[in-house]
mmCIF file of C-alpha atoms and ligand atoms in Angstrom:
data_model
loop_
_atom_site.group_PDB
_atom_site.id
_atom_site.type_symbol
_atom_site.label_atom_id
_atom_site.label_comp_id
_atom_site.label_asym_id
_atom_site.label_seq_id
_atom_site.Cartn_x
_atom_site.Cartn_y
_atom_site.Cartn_z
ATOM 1 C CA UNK E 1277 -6.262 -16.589 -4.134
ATOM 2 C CA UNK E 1278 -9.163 -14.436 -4.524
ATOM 3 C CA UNK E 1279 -11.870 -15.458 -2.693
ATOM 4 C CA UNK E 1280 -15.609 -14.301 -2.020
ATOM 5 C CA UNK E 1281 -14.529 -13.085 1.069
ATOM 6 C CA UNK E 1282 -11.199 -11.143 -0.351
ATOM 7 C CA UNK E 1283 -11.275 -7.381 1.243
ATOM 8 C CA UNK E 1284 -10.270 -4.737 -1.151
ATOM 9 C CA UNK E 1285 -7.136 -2.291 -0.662
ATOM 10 C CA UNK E 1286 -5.266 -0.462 -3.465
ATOM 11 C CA UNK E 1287 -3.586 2.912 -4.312
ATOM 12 C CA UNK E 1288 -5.690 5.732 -6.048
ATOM 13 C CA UNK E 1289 -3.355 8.141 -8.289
ATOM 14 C CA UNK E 1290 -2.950 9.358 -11.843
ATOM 15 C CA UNK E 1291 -1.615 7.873 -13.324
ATOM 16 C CA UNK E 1292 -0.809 4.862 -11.246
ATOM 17 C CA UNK E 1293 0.733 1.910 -13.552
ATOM 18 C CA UNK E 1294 4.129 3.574 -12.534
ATOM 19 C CA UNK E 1295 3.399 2.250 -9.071
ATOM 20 C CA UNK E 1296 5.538 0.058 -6.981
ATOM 21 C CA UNK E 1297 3.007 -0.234 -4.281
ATOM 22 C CA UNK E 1298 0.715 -3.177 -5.401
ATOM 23 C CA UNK E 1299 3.558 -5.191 -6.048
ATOM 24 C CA UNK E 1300 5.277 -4.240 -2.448
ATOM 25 C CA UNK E 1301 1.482 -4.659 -0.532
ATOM 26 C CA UNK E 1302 0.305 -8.019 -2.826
ATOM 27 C CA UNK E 1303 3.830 -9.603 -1.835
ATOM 28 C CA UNK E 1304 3.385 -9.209 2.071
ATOM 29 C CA UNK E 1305 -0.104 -10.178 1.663
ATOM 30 C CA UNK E 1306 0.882 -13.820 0.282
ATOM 31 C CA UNK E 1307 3.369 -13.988 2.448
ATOM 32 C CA UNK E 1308 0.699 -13.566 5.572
ATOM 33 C CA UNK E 1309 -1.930 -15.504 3.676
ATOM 34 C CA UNK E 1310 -4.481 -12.864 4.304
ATOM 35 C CA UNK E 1311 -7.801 -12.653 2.716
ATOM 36 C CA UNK E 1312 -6.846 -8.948 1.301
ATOM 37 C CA UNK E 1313 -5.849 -8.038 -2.420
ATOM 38 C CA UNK E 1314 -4.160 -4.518 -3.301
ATOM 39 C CA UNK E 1315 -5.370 -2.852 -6.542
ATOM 40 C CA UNK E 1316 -4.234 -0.005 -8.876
ATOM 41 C CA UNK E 1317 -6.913 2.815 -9.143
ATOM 42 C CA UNK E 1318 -6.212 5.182 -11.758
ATOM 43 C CA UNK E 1319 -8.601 7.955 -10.740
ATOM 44 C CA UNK E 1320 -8.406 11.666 -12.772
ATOM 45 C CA UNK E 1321 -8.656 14.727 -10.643
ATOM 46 C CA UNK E 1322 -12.634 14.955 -11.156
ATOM 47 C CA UNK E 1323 -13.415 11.836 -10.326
ATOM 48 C CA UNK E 1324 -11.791 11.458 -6.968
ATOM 49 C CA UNK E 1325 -15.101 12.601 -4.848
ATOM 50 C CA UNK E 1326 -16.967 9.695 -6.646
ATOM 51 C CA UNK E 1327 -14.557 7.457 -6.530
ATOM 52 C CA UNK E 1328 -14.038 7.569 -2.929
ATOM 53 C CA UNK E 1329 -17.713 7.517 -2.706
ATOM 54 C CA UNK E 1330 -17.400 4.540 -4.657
ATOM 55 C CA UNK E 1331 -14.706 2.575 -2.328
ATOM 56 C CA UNK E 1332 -17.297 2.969 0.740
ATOM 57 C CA UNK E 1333 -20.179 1.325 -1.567
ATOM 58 C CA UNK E 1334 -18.200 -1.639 -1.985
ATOM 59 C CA UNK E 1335 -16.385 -2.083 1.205
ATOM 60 C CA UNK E 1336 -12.614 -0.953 0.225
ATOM 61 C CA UNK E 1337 -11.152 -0.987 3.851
ATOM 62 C CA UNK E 1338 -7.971 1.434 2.903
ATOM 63 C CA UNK E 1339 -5.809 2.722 0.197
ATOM 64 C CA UNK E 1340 -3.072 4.914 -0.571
ATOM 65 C CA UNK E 1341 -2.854 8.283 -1.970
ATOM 66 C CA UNK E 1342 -0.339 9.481 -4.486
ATOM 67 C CA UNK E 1343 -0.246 12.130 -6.869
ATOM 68 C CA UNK E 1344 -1.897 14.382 -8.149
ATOM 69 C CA UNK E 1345 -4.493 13.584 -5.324
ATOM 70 C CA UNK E 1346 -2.352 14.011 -2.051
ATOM 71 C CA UNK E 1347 -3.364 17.161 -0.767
ATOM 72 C CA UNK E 1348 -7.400 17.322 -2.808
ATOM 73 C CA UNK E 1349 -8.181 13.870 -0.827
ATOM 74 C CA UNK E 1350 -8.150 16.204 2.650
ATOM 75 C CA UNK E 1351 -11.351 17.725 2.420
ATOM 76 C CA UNK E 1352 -13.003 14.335 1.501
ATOM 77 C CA UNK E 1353 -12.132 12.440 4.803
ATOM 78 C CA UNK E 1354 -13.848 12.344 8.356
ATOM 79 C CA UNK E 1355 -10.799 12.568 9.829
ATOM 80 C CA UNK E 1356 -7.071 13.261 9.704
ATOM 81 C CA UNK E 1357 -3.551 12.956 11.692
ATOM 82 C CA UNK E 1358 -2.018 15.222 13.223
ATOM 83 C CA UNK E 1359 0.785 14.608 11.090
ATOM 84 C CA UNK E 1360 -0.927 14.319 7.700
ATOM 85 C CA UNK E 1361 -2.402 18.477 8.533
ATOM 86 C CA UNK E 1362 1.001 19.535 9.929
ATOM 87 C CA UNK E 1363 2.698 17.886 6.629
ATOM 88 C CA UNK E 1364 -0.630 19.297 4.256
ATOM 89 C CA UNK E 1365 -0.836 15.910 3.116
ATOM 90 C CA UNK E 1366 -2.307 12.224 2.934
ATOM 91 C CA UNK E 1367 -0.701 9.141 1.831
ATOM 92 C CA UNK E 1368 -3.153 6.955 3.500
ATOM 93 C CA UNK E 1369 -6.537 6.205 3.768
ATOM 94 C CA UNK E 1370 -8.669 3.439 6.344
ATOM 95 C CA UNK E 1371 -12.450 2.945 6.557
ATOM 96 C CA UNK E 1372 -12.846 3.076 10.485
ATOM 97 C CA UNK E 1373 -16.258 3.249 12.321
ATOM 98 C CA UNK E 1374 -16.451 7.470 12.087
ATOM 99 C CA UNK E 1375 -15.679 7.139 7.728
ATOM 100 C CA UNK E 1376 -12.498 7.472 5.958
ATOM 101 C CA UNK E 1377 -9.290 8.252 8.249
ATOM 102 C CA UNK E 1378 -5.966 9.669 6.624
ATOM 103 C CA UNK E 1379 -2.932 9.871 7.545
ATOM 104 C CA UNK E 1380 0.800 10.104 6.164
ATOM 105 C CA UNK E 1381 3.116 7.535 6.913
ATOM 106 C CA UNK E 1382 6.107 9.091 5.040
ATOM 107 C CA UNK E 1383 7.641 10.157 8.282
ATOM 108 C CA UNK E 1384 7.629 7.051 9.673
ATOM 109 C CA UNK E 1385 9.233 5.568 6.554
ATOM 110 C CA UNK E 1386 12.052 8.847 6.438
ATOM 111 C CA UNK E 1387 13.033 8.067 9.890
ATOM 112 C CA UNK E 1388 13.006 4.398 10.115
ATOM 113 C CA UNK E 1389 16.655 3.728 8.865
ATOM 114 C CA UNK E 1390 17.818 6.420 10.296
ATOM 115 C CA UNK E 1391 16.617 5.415 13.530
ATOM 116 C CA UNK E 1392 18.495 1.931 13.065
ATOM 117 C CA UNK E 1393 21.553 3.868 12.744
ATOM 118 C CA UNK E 1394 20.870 4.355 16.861
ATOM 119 C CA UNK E 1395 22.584 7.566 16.611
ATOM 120 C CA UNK E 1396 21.672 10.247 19.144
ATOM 121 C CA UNK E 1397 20.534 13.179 17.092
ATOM 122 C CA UNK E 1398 20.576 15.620 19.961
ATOM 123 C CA UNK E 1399 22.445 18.734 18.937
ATOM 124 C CA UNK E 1400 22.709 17.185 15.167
ATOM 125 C CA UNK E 1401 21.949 19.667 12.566
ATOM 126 C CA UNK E 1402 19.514 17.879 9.323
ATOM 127 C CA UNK E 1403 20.110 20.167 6.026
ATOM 128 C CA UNK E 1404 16.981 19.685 3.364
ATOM 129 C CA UNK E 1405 17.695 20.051 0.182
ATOM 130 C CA UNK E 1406 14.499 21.100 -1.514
ATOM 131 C CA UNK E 1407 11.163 22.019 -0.464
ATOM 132 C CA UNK E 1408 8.897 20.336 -2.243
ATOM 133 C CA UNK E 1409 6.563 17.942 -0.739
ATOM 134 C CA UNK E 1410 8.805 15.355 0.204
ATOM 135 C CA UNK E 1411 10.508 17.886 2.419
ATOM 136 C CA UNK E 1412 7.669 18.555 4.308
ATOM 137 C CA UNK E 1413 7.505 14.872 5.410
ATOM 138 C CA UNK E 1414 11.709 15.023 5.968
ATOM 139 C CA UNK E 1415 11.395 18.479 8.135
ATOM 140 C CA UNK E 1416 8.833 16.871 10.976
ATOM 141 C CA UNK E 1417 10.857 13.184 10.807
ATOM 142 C CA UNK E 1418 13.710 15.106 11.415
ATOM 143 C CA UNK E 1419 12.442 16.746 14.504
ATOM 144 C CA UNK E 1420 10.786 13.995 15.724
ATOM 145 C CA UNK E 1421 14.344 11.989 15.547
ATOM 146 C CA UNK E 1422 15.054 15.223 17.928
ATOM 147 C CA UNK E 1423 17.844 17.020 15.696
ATOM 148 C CA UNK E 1424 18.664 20.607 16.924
ATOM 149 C CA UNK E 1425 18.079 22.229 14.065
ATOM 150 C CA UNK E 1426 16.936 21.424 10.750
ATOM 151 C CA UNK E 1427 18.173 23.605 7.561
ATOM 152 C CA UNK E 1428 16.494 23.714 4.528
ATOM 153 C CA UNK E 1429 17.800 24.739 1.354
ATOM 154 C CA UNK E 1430 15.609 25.706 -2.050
ATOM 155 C CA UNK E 1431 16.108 27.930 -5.163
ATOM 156 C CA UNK E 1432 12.805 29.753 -5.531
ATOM 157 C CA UNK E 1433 13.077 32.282 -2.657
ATOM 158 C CA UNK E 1434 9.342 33.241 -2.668
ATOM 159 C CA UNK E 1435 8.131 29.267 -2.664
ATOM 160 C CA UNK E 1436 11.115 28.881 0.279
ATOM 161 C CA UNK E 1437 9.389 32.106 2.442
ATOM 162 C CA UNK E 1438 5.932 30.425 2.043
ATOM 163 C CA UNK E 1439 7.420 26.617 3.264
ATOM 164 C CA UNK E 1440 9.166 28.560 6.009
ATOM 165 C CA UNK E 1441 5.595 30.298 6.936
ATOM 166 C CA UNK E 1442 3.579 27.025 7.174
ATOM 167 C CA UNK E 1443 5.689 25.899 10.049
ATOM 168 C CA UNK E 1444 5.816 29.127 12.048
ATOM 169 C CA UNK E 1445 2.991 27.531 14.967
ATOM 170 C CA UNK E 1446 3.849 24.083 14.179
ATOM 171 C CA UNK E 1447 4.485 22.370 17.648
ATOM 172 C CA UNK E 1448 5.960 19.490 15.962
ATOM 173 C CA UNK E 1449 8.711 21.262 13.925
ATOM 174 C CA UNK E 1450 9.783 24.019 16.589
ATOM 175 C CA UNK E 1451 13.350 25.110 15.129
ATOM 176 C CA UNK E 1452 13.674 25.817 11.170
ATOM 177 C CA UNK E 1453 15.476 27.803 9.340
ATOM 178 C CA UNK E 1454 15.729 28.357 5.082
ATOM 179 C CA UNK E 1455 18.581 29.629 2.706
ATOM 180 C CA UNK E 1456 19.348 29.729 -0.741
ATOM 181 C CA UNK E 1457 21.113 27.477 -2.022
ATOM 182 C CA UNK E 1458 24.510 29.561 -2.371
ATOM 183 C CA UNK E 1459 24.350 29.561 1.048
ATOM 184 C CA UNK E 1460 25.628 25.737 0.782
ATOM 185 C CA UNK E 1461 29.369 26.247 1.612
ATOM 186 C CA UNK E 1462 28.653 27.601 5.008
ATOM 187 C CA UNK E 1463 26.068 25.142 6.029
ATOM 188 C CA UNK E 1464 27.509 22.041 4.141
ATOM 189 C CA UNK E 1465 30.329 21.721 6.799
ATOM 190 C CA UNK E 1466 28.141 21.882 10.264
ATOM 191 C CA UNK E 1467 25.780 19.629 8.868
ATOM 192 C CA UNK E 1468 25.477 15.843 10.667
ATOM 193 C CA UNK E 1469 22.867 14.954 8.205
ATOM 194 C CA UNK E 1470 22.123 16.027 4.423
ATOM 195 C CA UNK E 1471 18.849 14.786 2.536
ATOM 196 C CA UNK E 1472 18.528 14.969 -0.931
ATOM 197 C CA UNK E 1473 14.259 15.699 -1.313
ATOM 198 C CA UNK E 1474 14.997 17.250 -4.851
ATOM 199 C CA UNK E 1475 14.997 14.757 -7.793
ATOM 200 C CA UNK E 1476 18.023 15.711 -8.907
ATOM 201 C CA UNK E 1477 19.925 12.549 -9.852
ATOM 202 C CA UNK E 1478 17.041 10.528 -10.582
ATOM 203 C CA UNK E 1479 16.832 8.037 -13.533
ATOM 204 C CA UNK E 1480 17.505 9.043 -16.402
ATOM 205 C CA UNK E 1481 19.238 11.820 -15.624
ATOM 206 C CA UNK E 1482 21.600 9.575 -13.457
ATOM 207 C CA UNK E 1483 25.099 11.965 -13.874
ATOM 208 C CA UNK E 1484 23.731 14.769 -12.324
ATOM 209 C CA UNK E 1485 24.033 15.337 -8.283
ATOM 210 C CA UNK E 1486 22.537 18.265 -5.831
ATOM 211 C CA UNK E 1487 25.309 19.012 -4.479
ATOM 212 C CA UNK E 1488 29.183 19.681 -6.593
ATOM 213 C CA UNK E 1489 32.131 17.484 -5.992
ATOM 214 C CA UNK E 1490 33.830 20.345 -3.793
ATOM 215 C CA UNK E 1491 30.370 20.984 -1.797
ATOM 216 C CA UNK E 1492 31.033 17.413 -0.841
ATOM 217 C CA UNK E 1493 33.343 17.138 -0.072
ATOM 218 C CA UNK E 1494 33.421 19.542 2.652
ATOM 219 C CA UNK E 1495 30.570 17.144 4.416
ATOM 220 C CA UNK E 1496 31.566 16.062 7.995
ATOM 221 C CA UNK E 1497 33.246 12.917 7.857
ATOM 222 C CA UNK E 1498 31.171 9.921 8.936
ATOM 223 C CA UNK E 1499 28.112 12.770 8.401
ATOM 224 C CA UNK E 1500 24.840 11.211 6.515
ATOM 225 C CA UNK E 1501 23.509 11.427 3.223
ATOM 226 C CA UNK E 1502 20.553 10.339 2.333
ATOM 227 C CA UNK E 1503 18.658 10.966 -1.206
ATOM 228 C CA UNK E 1504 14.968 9.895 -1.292
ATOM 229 C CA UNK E 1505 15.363 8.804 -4.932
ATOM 230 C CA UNK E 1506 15.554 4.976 -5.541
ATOM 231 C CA UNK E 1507 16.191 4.643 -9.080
ATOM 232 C CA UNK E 1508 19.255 4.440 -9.509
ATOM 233 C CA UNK E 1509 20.749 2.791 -6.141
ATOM 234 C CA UNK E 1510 22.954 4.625 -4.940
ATOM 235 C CA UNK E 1511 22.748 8.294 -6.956
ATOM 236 C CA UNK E 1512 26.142 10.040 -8.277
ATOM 237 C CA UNK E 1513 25.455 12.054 -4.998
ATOM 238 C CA UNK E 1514 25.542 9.304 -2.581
ATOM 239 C CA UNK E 1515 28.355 7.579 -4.349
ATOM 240 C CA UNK E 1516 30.617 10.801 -3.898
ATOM 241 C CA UNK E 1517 29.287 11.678 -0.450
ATOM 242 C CA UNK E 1518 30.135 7.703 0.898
ATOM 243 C CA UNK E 1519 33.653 8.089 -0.974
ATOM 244 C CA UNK E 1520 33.813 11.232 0.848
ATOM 245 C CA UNK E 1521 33.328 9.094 4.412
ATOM 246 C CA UNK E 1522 29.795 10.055 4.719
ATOM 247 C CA UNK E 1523 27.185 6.926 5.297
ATOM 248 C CA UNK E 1524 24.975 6.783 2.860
ATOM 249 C CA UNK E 1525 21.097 5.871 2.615
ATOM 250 C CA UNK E 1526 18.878 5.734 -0.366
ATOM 251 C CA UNK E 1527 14.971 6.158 -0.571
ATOM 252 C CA UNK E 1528 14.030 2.567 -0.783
ATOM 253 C CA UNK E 1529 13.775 2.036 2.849
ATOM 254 C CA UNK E 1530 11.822 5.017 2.862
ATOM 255 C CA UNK E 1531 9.733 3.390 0.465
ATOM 256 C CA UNK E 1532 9.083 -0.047 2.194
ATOM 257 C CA UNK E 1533 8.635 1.440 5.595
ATOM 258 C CA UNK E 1534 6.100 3.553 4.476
ATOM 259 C CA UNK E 1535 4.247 0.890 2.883
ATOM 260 C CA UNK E 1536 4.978 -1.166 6.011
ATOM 261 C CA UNK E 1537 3.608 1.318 8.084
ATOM 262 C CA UNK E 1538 0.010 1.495 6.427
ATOM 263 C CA UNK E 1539 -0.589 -2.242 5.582
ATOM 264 C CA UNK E 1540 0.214 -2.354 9.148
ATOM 265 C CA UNK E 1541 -2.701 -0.241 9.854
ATOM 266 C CA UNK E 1542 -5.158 -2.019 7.312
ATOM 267 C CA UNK E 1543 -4.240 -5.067 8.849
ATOM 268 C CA UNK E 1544 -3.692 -4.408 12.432
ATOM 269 C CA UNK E 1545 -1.246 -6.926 12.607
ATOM 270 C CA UNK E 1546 2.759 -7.212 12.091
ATOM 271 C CA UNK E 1547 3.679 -7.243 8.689
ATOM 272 C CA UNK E 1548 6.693 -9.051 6.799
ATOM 273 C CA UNK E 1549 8.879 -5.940 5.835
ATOM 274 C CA UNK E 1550 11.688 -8.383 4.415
ATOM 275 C CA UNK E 1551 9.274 -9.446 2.320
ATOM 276 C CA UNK E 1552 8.154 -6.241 0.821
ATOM 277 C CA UNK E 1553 11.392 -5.332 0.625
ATOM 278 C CA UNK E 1554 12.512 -8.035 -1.542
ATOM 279 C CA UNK E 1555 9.580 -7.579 -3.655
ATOM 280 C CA UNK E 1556 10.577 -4.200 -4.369
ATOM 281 C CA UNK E 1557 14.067 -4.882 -5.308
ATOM 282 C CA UNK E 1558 12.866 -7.356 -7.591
ATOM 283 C CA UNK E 1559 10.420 -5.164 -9.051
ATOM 284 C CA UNK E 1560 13.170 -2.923 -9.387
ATOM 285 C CA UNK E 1561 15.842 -5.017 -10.945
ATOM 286 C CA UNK E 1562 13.556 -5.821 -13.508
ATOM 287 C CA UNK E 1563 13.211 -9.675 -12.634
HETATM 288 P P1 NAP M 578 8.364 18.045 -5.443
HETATM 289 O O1 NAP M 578 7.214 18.288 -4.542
HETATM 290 O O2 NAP M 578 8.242 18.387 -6.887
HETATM 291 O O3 NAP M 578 9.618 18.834 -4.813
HETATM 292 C C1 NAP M 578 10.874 18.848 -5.452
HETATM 293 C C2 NAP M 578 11.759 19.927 -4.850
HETATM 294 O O4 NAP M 578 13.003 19.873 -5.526
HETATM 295 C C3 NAP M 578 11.210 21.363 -5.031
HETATM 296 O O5 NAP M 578 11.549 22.117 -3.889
HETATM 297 C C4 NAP M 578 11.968 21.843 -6.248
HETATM 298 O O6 NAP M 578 12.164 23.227 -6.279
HETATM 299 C C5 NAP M 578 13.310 21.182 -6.036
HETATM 300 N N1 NAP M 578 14.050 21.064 -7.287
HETATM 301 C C6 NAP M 578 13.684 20.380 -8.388
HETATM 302 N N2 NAP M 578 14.629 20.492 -9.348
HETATM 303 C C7 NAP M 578 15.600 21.275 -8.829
HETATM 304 C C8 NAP M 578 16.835 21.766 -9.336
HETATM 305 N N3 NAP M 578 17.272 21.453 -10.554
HETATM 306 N N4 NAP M 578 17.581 22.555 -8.528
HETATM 307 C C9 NAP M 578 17.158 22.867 -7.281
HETATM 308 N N5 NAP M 578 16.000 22.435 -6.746
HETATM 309 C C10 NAP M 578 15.233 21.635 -7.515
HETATM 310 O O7 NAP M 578 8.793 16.508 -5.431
HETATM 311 P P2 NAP M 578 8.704 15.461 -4.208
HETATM 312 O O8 NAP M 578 7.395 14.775 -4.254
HETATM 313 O O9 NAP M 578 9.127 16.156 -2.968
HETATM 314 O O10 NAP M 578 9.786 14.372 -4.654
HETATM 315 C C11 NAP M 578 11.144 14.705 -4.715
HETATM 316 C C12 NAP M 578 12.000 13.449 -4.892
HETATM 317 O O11 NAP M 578 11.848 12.587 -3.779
HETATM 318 C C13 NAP M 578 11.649 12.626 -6.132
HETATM 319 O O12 NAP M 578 12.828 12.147 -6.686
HETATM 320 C C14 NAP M 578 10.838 11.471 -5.559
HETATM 321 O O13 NAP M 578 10.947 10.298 -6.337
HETATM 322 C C15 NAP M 578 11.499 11.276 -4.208
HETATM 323 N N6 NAP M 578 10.606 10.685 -3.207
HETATM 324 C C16 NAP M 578 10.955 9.500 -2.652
HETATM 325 C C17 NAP M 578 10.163 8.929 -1.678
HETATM 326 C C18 NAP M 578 10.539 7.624 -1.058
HETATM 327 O O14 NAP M 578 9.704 6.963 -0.446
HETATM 328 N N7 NAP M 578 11.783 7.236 -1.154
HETATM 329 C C19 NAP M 578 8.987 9.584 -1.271
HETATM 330 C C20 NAP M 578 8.658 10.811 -1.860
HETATM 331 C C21 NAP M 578 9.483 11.356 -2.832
HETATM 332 P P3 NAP M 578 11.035 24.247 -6.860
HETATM 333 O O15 NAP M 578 9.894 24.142 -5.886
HETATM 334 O O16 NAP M 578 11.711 25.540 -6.871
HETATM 335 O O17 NAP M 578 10.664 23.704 -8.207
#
């Protein structure tokens, strides 16, 4: 119920009605009976400075960040993560007593299911597929899991250099290395864990898959896959990987944990991840 009391969160992007977040946030908000409701902002590109202005006048206490503003909500903030600069972007936002704090909880939602896995990533070699922004967020979860070495793949040599570059004094991503992709044979085989950060595969273009059947199969058996797309569950390439032997993971998890992560922060409190989870898949499934 919305109350005179209710305290404002929401998600600023444009557009935003593709967004599974208020349905994810409002869920675990019922569920915890808090006095919070999570709104859609659509916001264009020139209107994010007053907008934000906007959310302090009337007392939003957080919200999330998607695109097109991800990187072009940095310069508006009093302060930022660690990770958020060493990844070049925000995902989340909270009013604290010093202004607007960002951060990005994508990490924390790459590595959670990974870390459930309770493998022990020491001397395990991650190969990226991609580096777009979603990589960025995949390279530093990948060291933080503590993986040896962490491979990333992309077709536009020049855009590859530059990704390559932004990590060279990065004390949170200390060994990286980039290749084209026709370097995928060689690497394929020594690789414990391969993510998908390209949205190849994604709905509607559900037949297609990063990596060929024969590329796959030459994956380590028992070796991970994991593709951050969500729609569809699982993606041609994680079908062929798991019938391959690899374990497979999709993005969803990725999805709620990052979601978990920041209402967590709003909140301060522990928040129902089943639920949000459920909500999602829902949401998804059309029901
Ligand atoms: P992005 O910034 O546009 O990056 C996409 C990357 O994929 C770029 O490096 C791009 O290469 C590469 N790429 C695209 N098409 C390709 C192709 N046909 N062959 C080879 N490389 C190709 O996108 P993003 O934000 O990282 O998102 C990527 C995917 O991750 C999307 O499917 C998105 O839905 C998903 N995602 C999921 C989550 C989650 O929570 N599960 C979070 C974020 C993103 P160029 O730079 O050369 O174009």
């Amino acid at each position: 119920m919305i109350l005179g009391t209710t305290k404002l969160l929401g998600v600023v992007g444009y557009p935003v009605a593709h967004s599974l977040s208020p349905v994810m946030h409002n869920a675990a908000i019922a569920q915890l009976g808090a006095d919070y409701i999570y709104l859609p902002f659509p916001v264009a590109p020139d209107q994010l400075k007053p907008a934000i202005a906007g959310f302090q006048a009337i007392g939003v206490q957080g919200f999330n960040v998607t695109i097109p503003h991800k990187q072009t909500v940095m310069p508006l903030l009093s302060g930022i993560s660690e990770v958020a600069q060493v990844i070049g972007a925000v995902n989340t936002v909270a009013w604290t007593d010093q202004g607007w704090w960002g951060t990005n909880t994508d990490v924390i939602g790459f590595m959670a299911p990974l870390k459930a896995m309770n493998r022990d990533w020491q001397g395990a070699i991650a190969l990226v597929l991609g580096n777009g922004g979603s990589a960025r967020a995949v390279v530093a979860g990948c060291a933080q899991l503590g993986c040896a070495d962490t491979w990333v793949v992309g077709r536009d040599p020049k855009k590859l250099e530059a990704f390559h570059a932004s990590w060279q004094d990065s004390t949170l991503v200390p060994r990286l290395s980039v290749y084209p992709w026709s370097e995928l044979p060689v690497l394929l085989p020594q690789a414990s864990l391969v993510v998908n950060t390209t949205p190849i595969g994604m709905h509607p273009k559900v037949e297609e898959t990063p990596l060929s059947q024969a590329e796959i199969e030459s994956l380590q058996p028992g070796a991970i896959a994991y593709d951050l797309i969500y729609t569809p569950r699982p993606t041609q390439f994680l079908q062929l990987a798991q019938s391959r032997g690899a374990i497979a993971c999709d993005g969803l998890e990725m999805l709620v944990q990052q979601g978990a992560a920041a209402l967590e922060l709003w909140l301060q409190q522990p928040v129902p991840v089943d639920t949000m989870r459920q909500s999602l898949l829902e949401q998804l499934q059309g029901k």
